Coordinates of C-alpha atoms in Angstrom, one line a residue:
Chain A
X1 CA 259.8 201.7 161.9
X2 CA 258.1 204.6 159.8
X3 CA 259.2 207.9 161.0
X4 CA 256.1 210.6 160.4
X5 CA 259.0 213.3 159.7
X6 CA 262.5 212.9 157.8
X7 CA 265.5 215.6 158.1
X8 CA 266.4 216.8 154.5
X9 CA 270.0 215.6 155.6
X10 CA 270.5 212.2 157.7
X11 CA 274.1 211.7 158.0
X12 CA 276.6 214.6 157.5
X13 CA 278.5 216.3 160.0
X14 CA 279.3 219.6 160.0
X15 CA 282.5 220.7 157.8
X16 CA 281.7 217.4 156.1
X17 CA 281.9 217.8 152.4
X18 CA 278.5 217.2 150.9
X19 CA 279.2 218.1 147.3
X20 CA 281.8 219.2 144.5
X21 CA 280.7 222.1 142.7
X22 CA 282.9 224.5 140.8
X23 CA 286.0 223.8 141.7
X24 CA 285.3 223.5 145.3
X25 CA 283.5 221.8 148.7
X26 CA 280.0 222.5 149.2
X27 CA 279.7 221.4 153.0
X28 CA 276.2 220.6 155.0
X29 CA 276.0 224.6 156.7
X30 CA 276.9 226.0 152.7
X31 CA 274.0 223.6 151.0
X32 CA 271.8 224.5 153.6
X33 CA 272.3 228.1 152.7
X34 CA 271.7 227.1 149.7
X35 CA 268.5 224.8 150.3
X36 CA 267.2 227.9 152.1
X37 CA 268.0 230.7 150.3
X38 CA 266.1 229.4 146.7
X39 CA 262.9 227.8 148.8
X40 CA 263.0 231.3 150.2
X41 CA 262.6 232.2 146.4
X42 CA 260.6 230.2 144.6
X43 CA 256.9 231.1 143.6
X44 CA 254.2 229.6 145.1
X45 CA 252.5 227.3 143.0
X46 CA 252.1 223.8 143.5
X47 CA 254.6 221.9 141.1
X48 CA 258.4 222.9 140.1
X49 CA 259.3 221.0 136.4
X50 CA 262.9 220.5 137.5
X51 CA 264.9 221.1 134.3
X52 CA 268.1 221.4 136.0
X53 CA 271.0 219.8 134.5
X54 CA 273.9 221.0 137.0
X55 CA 273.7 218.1 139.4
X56 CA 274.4 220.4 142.3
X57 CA 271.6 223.1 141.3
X58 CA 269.4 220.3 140.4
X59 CA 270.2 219.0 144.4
X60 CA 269.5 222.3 145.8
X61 CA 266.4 223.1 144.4
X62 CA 265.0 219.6 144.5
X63 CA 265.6 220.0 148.5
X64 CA 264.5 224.1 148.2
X65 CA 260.9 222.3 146.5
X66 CA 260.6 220.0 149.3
X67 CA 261.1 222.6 151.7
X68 CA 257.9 224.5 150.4
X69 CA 256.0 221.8 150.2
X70 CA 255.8 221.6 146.3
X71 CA 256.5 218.7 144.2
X72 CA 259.0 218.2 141.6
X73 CA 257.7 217.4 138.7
X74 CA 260.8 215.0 136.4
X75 CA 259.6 214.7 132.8
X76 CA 260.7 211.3 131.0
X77 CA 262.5 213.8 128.5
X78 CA 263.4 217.4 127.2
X79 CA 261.4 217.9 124.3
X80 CA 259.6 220.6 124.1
X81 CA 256.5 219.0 123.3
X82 CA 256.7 217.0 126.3
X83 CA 256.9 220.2 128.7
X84 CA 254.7 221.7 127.5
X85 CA 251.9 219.0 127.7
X86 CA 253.2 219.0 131.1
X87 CA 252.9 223.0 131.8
X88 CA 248.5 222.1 129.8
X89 CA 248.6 218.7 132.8
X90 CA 250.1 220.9 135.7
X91 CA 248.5 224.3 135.3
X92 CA 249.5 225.3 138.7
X93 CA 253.4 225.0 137.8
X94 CA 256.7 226.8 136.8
X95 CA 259.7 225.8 135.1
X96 CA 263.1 225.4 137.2
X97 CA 266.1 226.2 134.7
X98 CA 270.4 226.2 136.1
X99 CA 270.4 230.1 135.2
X100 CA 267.6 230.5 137.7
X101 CA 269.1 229.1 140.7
X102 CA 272.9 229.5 139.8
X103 CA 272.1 233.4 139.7
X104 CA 270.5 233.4 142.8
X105 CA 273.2 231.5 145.2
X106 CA 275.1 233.4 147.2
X107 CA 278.6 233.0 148.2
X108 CA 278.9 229.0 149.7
X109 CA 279.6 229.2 153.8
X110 CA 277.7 232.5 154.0
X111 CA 275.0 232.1 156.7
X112 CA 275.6 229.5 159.9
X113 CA 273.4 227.1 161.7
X114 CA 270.6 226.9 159.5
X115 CA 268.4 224.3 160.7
X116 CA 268.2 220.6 159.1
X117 CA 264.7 221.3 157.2
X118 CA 262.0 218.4 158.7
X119 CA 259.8 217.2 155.6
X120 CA 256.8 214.7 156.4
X121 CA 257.5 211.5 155.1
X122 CA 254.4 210.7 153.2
X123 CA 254.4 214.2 151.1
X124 CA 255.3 213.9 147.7
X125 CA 258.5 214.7 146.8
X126 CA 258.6 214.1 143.1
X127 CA 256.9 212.7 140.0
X128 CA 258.8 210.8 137.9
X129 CA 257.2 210.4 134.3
X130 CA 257.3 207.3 132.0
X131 CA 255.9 207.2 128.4
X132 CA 253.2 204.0 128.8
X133 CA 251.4 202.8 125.7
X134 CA 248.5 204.2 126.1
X135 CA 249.4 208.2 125.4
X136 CA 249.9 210.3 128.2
X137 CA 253.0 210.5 130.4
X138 CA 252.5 208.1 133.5
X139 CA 252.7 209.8 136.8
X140 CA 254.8 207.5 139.2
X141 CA 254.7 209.7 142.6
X142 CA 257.8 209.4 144.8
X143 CA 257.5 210.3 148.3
X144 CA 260.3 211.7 150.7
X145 CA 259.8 208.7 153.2
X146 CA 259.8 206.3 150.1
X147 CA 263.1 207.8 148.5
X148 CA 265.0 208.1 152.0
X149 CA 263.9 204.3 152.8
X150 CA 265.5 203.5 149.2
X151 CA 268.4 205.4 149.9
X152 CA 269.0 203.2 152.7
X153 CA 268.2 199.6 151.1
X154 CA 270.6 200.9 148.6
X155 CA 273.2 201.5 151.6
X156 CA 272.8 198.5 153.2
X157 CA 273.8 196.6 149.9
X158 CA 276.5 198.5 149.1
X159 CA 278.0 200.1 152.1
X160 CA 278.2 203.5 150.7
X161 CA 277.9 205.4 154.3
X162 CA 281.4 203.4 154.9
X163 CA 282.8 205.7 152.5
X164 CA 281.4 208.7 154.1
X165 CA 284.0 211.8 153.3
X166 CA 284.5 210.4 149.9
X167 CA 282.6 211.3 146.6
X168 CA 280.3 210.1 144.5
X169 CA 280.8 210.6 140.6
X170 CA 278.1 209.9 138.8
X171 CA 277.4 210.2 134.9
X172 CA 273.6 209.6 135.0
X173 CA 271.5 212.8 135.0
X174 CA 270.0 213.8 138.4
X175 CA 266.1 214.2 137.1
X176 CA 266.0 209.8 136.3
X177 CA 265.4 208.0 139.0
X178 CA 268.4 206.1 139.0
X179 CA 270.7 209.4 138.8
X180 CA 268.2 210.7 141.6
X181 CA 268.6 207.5 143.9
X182 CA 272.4 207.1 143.5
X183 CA 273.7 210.9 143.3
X184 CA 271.4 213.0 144.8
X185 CA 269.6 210.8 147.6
X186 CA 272.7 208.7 148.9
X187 CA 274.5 212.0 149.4
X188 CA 271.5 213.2 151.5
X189 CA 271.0 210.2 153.3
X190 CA 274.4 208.7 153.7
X191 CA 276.9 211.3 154.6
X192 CA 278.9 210.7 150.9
X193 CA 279.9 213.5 149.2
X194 CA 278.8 214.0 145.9
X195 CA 280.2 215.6 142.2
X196 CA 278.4 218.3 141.2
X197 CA 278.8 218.3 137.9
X198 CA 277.8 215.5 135.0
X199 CA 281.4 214.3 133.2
X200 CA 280.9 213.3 129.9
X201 CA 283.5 212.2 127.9
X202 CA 286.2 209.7 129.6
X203 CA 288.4 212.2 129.9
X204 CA 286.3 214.4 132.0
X205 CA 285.0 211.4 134.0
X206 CA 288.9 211.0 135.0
X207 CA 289.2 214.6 135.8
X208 CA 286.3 214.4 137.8
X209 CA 287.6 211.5 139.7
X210 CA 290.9 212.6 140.2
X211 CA 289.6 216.4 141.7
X212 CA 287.2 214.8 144.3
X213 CA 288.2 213.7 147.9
X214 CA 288.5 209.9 148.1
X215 CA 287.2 207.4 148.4
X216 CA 285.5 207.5 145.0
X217 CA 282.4 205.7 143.6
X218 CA 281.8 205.9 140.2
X219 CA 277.6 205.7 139.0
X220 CA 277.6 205.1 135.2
X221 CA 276.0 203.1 132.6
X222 CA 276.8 200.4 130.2
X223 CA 277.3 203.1 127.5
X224 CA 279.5 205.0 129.3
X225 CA 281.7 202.3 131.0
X226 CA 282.4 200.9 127.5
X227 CA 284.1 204.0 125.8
X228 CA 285.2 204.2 129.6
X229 CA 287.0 201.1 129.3
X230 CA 287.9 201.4 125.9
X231 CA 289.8 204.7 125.6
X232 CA 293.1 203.9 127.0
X233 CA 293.2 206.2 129.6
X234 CA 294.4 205.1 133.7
X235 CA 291.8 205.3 135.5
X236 CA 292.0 207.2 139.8
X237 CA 291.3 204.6 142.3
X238 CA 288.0 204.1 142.5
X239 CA 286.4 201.9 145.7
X240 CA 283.7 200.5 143.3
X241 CA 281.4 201.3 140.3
X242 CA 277.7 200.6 139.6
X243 CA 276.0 200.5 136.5
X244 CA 272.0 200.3 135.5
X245 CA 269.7 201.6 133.1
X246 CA 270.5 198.3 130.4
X247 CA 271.8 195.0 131.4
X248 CA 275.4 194.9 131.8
X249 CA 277.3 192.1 129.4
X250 CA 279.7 190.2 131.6
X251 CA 282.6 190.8 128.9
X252 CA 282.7 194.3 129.5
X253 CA 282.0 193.6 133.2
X254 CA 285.5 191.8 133.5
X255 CA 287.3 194.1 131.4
X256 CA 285.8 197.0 133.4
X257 CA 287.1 195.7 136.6
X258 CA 290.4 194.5 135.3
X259 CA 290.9 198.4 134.0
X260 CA 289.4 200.2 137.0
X261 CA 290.5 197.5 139.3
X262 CA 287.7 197.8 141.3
X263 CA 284.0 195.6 141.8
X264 CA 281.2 196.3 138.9
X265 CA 278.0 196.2 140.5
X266 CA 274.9 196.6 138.7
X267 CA 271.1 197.6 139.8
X268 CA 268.6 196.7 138.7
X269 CA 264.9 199.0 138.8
X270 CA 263.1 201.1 136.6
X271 CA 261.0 204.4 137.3
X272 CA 258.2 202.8 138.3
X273 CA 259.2 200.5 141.4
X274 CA 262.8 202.8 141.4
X275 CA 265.8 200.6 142.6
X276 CA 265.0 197.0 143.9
X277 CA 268.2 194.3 142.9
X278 CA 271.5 194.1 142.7
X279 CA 274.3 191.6 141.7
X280 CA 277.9 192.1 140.8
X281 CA 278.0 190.9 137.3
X282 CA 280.8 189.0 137.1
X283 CA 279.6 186.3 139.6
X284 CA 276.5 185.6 137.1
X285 CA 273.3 186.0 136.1
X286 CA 271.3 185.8 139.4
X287 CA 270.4 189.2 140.9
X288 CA 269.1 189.1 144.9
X289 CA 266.7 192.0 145.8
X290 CA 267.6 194.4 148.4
X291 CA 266.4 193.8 152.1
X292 CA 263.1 193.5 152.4
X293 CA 262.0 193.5 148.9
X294 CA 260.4 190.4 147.3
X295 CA 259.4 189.3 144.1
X296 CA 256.7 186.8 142.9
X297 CA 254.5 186.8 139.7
X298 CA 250.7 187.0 138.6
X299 CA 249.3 185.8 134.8
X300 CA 252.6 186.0 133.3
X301 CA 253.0 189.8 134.7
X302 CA 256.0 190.0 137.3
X303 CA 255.3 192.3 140.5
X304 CA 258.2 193.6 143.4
X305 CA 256.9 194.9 146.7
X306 CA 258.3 196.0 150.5
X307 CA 261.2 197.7 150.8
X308 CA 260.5 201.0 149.9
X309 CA 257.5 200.5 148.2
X310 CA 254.1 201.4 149.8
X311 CA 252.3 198.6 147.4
X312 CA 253.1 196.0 144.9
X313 CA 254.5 197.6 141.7
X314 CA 254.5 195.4 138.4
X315 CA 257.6 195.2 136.4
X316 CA 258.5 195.6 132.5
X317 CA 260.3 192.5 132.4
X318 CA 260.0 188.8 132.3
X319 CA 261.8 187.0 134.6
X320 CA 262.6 183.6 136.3
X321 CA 262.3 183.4 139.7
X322 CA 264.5 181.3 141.7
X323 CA 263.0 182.3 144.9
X324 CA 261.2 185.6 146.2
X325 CA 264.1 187.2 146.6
X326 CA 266.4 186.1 143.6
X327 CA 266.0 186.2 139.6
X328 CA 267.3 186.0 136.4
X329 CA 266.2 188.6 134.0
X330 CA 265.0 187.0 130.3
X331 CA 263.9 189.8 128.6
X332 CA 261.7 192.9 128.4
X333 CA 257.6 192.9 127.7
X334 CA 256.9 193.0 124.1
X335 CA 255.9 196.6 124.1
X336 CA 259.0 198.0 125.3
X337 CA 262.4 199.0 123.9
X338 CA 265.9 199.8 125.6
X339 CA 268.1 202.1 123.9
X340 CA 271.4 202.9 125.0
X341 CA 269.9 202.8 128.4
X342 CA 266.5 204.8 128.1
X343 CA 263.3 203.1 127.8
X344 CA 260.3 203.3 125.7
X345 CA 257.1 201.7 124.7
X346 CA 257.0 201.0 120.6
X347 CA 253.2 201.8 121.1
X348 CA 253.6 205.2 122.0
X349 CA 256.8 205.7 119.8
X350 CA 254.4 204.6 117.1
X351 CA 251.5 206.9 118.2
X352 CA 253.6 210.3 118.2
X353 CA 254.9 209.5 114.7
X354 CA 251.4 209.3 113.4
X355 CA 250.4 212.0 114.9
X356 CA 252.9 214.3 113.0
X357 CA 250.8 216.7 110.2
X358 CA 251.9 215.2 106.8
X359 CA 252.2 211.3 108.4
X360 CA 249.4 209.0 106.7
X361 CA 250.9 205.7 108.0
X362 CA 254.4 205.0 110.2
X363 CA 255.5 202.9 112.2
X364 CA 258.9 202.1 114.7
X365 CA 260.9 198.6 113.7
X366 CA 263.4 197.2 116.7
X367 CA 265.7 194.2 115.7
X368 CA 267.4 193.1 118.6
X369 CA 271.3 191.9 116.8
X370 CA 272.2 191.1 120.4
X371 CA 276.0 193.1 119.6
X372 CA 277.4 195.0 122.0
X373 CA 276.7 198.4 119.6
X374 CA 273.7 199.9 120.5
X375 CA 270.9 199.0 118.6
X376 CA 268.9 202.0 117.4
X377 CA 265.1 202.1 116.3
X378 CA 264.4 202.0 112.3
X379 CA 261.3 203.3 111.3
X380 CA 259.2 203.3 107.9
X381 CA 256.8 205.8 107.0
X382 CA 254.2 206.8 104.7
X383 CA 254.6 211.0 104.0
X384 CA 254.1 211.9 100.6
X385 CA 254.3 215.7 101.1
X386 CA 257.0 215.7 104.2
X387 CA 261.0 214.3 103.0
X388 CA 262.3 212.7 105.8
X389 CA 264.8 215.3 107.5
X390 CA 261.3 217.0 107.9
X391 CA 259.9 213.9 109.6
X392 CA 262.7 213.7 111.7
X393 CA 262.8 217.0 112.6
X394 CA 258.7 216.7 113.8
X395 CA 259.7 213.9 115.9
X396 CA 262.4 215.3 117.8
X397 CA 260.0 217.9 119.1
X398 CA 258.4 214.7 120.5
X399 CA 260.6 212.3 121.2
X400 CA 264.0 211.6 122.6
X401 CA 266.9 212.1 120.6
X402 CA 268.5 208.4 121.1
X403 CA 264.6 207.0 120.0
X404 CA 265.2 209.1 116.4
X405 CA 265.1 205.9 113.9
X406 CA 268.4 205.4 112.1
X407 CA 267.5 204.7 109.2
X408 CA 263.8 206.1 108.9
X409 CA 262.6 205.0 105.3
X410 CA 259.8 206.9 103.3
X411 CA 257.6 204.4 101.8
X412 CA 254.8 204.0 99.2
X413 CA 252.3 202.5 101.8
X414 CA 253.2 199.7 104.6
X415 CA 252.8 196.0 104.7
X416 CA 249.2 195.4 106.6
X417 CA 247.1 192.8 106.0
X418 CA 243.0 192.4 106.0
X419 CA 243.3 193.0 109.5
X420 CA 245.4 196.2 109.3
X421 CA 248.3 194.6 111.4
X422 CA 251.9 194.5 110.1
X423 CA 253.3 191.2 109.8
X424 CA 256.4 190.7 111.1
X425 CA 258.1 188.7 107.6
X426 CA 256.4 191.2 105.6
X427 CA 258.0 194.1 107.6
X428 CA 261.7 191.9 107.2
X429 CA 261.0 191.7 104.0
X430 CA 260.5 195.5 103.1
X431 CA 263.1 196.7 105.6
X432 CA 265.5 194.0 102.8
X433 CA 264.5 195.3 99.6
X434 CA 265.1 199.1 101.2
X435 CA 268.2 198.2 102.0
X436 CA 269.4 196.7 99.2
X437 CA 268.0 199.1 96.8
X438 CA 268.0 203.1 95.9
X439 CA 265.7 205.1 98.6
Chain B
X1 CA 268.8 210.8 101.1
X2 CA 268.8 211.9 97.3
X3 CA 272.7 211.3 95.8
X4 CA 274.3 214.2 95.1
X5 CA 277.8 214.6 94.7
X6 CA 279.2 217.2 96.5
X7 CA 282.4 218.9 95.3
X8 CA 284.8 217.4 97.3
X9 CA 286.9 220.4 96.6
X10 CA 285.0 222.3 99.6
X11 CA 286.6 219.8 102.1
X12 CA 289.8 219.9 103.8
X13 CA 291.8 216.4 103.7
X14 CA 291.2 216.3 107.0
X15 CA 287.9 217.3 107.0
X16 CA 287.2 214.3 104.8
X17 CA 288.5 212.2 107.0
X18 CA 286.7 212.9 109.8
X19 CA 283.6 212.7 107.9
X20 CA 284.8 209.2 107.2
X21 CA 285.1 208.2 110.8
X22 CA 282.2 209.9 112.1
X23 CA 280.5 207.8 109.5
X24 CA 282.2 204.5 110.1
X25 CA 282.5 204.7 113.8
X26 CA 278.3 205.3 114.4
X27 CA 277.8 203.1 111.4
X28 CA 275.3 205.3 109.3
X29 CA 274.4 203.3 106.7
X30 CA 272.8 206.1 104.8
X31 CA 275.6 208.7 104.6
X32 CA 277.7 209.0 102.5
X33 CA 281.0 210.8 104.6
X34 CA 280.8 213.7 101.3
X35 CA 277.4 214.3 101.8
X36 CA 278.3 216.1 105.0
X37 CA 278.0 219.5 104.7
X38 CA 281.0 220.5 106.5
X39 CA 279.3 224.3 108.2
X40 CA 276.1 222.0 109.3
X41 CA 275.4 221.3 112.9
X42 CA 276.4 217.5 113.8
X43 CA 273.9 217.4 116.8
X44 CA 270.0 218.0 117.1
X45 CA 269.5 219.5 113.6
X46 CA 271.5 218.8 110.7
X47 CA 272.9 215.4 110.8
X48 CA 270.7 214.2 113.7
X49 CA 273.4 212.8 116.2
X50 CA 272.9 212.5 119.8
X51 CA 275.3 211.9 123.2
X52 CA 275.7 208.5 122.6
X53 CA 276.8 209.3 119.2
X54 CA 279.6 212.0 120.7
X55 CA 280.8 209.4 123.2
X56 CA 281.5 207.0 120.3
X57 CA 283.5 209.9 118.2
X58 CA 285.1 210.7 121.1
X59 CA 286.5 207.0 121.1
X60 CA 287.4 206.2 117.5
X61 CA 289.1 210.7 117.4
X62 CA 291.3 209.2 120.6
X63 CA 292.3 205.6 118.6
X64 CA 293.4 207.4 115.1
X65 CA 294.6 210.8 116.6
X66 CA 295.7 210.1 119.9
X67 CA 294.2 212.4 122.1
X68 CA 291.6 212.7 124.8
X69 CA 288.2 215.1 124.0
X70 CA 287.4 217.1 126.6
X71 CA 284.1 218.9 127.3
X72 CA 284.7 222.8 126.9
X73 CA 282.8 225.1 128.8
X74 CA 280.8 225.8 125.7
X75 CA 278.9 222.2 127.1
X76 CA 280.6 220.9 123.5
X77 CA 278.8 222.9 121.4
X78 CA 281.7 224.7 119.8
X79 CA 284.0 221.8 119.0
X80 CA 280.9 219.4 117.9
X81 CA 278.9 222.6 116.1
X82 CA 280.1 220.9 112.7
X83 CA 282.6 218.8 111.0
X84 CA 284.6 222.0 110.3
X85 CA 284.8 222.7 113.5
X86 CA 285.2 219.1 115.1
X87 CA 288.5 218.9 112.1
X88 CA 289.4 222.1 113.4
X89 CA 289.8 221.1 116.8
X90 CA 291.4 217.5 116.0
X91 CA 294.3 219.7 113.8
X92 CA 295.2 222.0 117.5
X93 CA 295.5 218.9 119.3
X94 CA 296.5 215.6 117.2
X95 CA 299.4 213.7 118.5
X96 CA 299.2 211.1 115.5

């Protein structure tokens, strides 16, 4: 059934905890408060660039956007170039920064009985960017009715509202659609509390655990749940985890659950289509979508649909289908690279660094070593008058850190044929002798 | 990165050693752990590392000095503001 209209909170009672944040519980009537208080607040333009990296003050104004109508806009990273193309895209915008909503909360539990806000289902909550191959960012629009509907796919797979009164801890930034999904929708949607915070190192992901009202959830990635796993430490009881962003290697998978003793799940999604599988990985390869959603393929190019989705949405991976609800994943499009979790296209990685004053020629090298290290982009360029700290330094105004190459090579000129491509052996072959040899 | 040999003299044991293990444990093939200038930033400018890179020191500082790093309230920048600082803050709280 589509509902017209969608309360900003579905499922908590009141004096149920909705979040964690600084040392104590945020209930429904205190994030309300909240909610209202910085809508009451913000100006009134059309778009808020949601820079917020406190998960709770990211929460509250993401709702306190919603509540005026406005959308918010996510950018696919924190450069500074990349905001500000955004600010020259979305004239009629402003910047949302932690200092200028923390500063502005009041007390939590002041005020009582604020209504639940009502938001119309097809207005556009967010837009979450992704860097395509063809230069500018790629608006993918997400709307409230879309991202509630997700919420409760995601729900019915996992039986998160079950846990309702216990706490989600999630390592995954709020502002990707994955962190936005898990830690601030399902909290909305599905009556789970939520950390408001982002733990970083084990250690703080334990403390984290350990401070929040069970049961516990932990929402990580592969990165994390490796030097997770890895650093000795035992671990709060924790009902399950899930992991996404990169495919999960079922070696760490086992070893995960043996430490944690608890499930590994895994989703499976990406900006564009947002969450659409699951599997736990230790049972295998096959992933099964959730309710609803279906799979099939046109020309080579796969496409998921239903669900959540208002049309068919295609994906950046090649799969085989078993049926239209279950596949294996094979590997991503040519174009595209994942590193340590984040995705980009090699095109547009490629385009920036030429772009850079001082770059004749450059390009981004991937060689997938299949370890479980991540594998980080090399790249080889052609800057005569620029040493490379200063092409780094041009490209991490572009480009996210984890994309800078390591190593990036200065070069004479690069290997192109006739036809101005760059064959691959004659790119292997350059990348040797660098190696090998003095810079 | 052009080889100069910096005087090892301006490092600390210790200091050298960490340089070591940041360099072994994030595998930079083209550092040399002396070539880290001890006051430079580790992350963003200087030598380039990102939050991947912190999670992996994090690891190998808790396997060879036998503690747990723990995010400060300075969001990390004081402990990982350079390898001075990061061997500074290993010496207050090794237990090996």
């Amino acid at each position: 059934m589509i509902h017209p209209v969608l309360p900003l909170l579905l499922a908590h009672a009141p004096g149920e905890q909705l979040a964690w944040w600084q040392g104590r519980s945020v209930d429904r009537e205190g994030f309300l408060a909240h909610v209202q208080q910085i809508a009451g607040e913000l100006p009134r333009r059309r778009h808020a660039i949601n820079l917020c990296e406190d998960r709770y003050l990211f929460m509250v104004s993401f709702a306190a956007v919603m509540v005026r109508t406005q959308t918010n806009l996510l950018p696919a990273n924190r450069t500074s170039k990349e905001i500000q193309a955004m600010m020259s895209d979305y004239p009629d915008s402003y910047c949302l920064w932690d200092d200028d909503i923390k500063d502005r909360l009041a007390e939590t539990g002041t005020g009582h009985g604020h209504p639940v806000p009502q938001l119309a289902a097809d207005q556009v909550a967010a837009i979450a960017f992704t860097s395509g191959s063809t230069g500018r960012a790629r608006p993918n629009p997400k709307r409230w009715g879309g991202l509630v509907t997700g919420a409760q796919l995601a729900n019915q797979r996992f039986g998160i509202a079950r846990h309702a009164g216990g706490t989600l801890v999630a390592t995954v930034p709020a502002q990707h659609m994955y962190g936005l999904e898990t830690s601030v929708l399902l909290p909305l949607v599905c009556g789970i509390g939520v950390y408001g915070a982002r733990p970083f190192f084990p250690e703080d992901i334990r403390a984290a655990l350990e401070v929040v009202p069970a049961p516990r959830i932990l929402i990580t990635t592969p990165a994390h749940l490796w030097v997770c796993v890895e650093a000795g430490i035992r671990w709060p009881e924790v009902v399950f985890i899930i992991s996404a962003t990169a495919p999960l290697g079922r070696p760490l998978a086992e070893r995960a659950e043996q430490v944690f003793g608890a499930p590994v799940l895994e989703i499976y999604g990406c900006t564009e289509a947002g969450s659409i599988a699951s599997r736990r990985t230790v049972d295998g390869d096959l992933w099964t979508t959730y309710d609803g959603v279906t799979v099939d393929e046109r020309e080579g190019i796969f496409y998921v649909c239903g669900g959540h989705l208002p049309e068919p949405v295609a994906l950046n991976d090649v799969l085989t289908l078993y049926n239209d609800r279950q596949f294996v994943l094979l590997g991503r499009q040519a174009d595209l690279v994942n590193i340590a979790g984040k995705r980009a296209s090699l095109a547009d990685l490629n385009r920036k660094l030429n772009e850079i004053l001082g770059v004749q020629d450059g390009v981004f090298i991937f060689l997938n070593n299949e370890s479980d290290r991540i594998n980080r982009l090399m790249a080889l360029v052609v800057a005569p008058k620029l040493s490379e700290r200063q092409v780094l330094a041009a490209l991490a105004e572009r480009i996210d850190p984890v994309f800078l190459p390591r190593p990036l090579y200065k070069v004479v000129s690069l290997p192109r044929n006739e036809t101005g491509k760059l064959p691959k052996e004659a790119v292997l072959a350059l990348l040797e002798r660098l190696k090998g040899g003095a810079s | 990165m052009t080889p100069e040999k910096v005087n090892t003299a301006e490092f600390s044991p210790l200091e050298l050693e960490v340089a070591r293990l940041i360099v072994e444990s994030l595998n930079l093939e083209d550092v040399r752990p002396d070539e880290i200038d001890p006051e430079v930033p580790l992350f963003g400018e200087g030598l380039g590392l990102d939050s991947i890179d912190a999670l992996e020191i994090a690891l190998a500082v808790s396997v060879k000095y036998g503690f747990q790093l723990r995010s400060d309230d300075s969001g990390n920048t004081r402990i990982f503001a350079s390898l001075r600082s990061l061997s500074r803050h290993i010496e207050e709280n090794r237990k090996r």
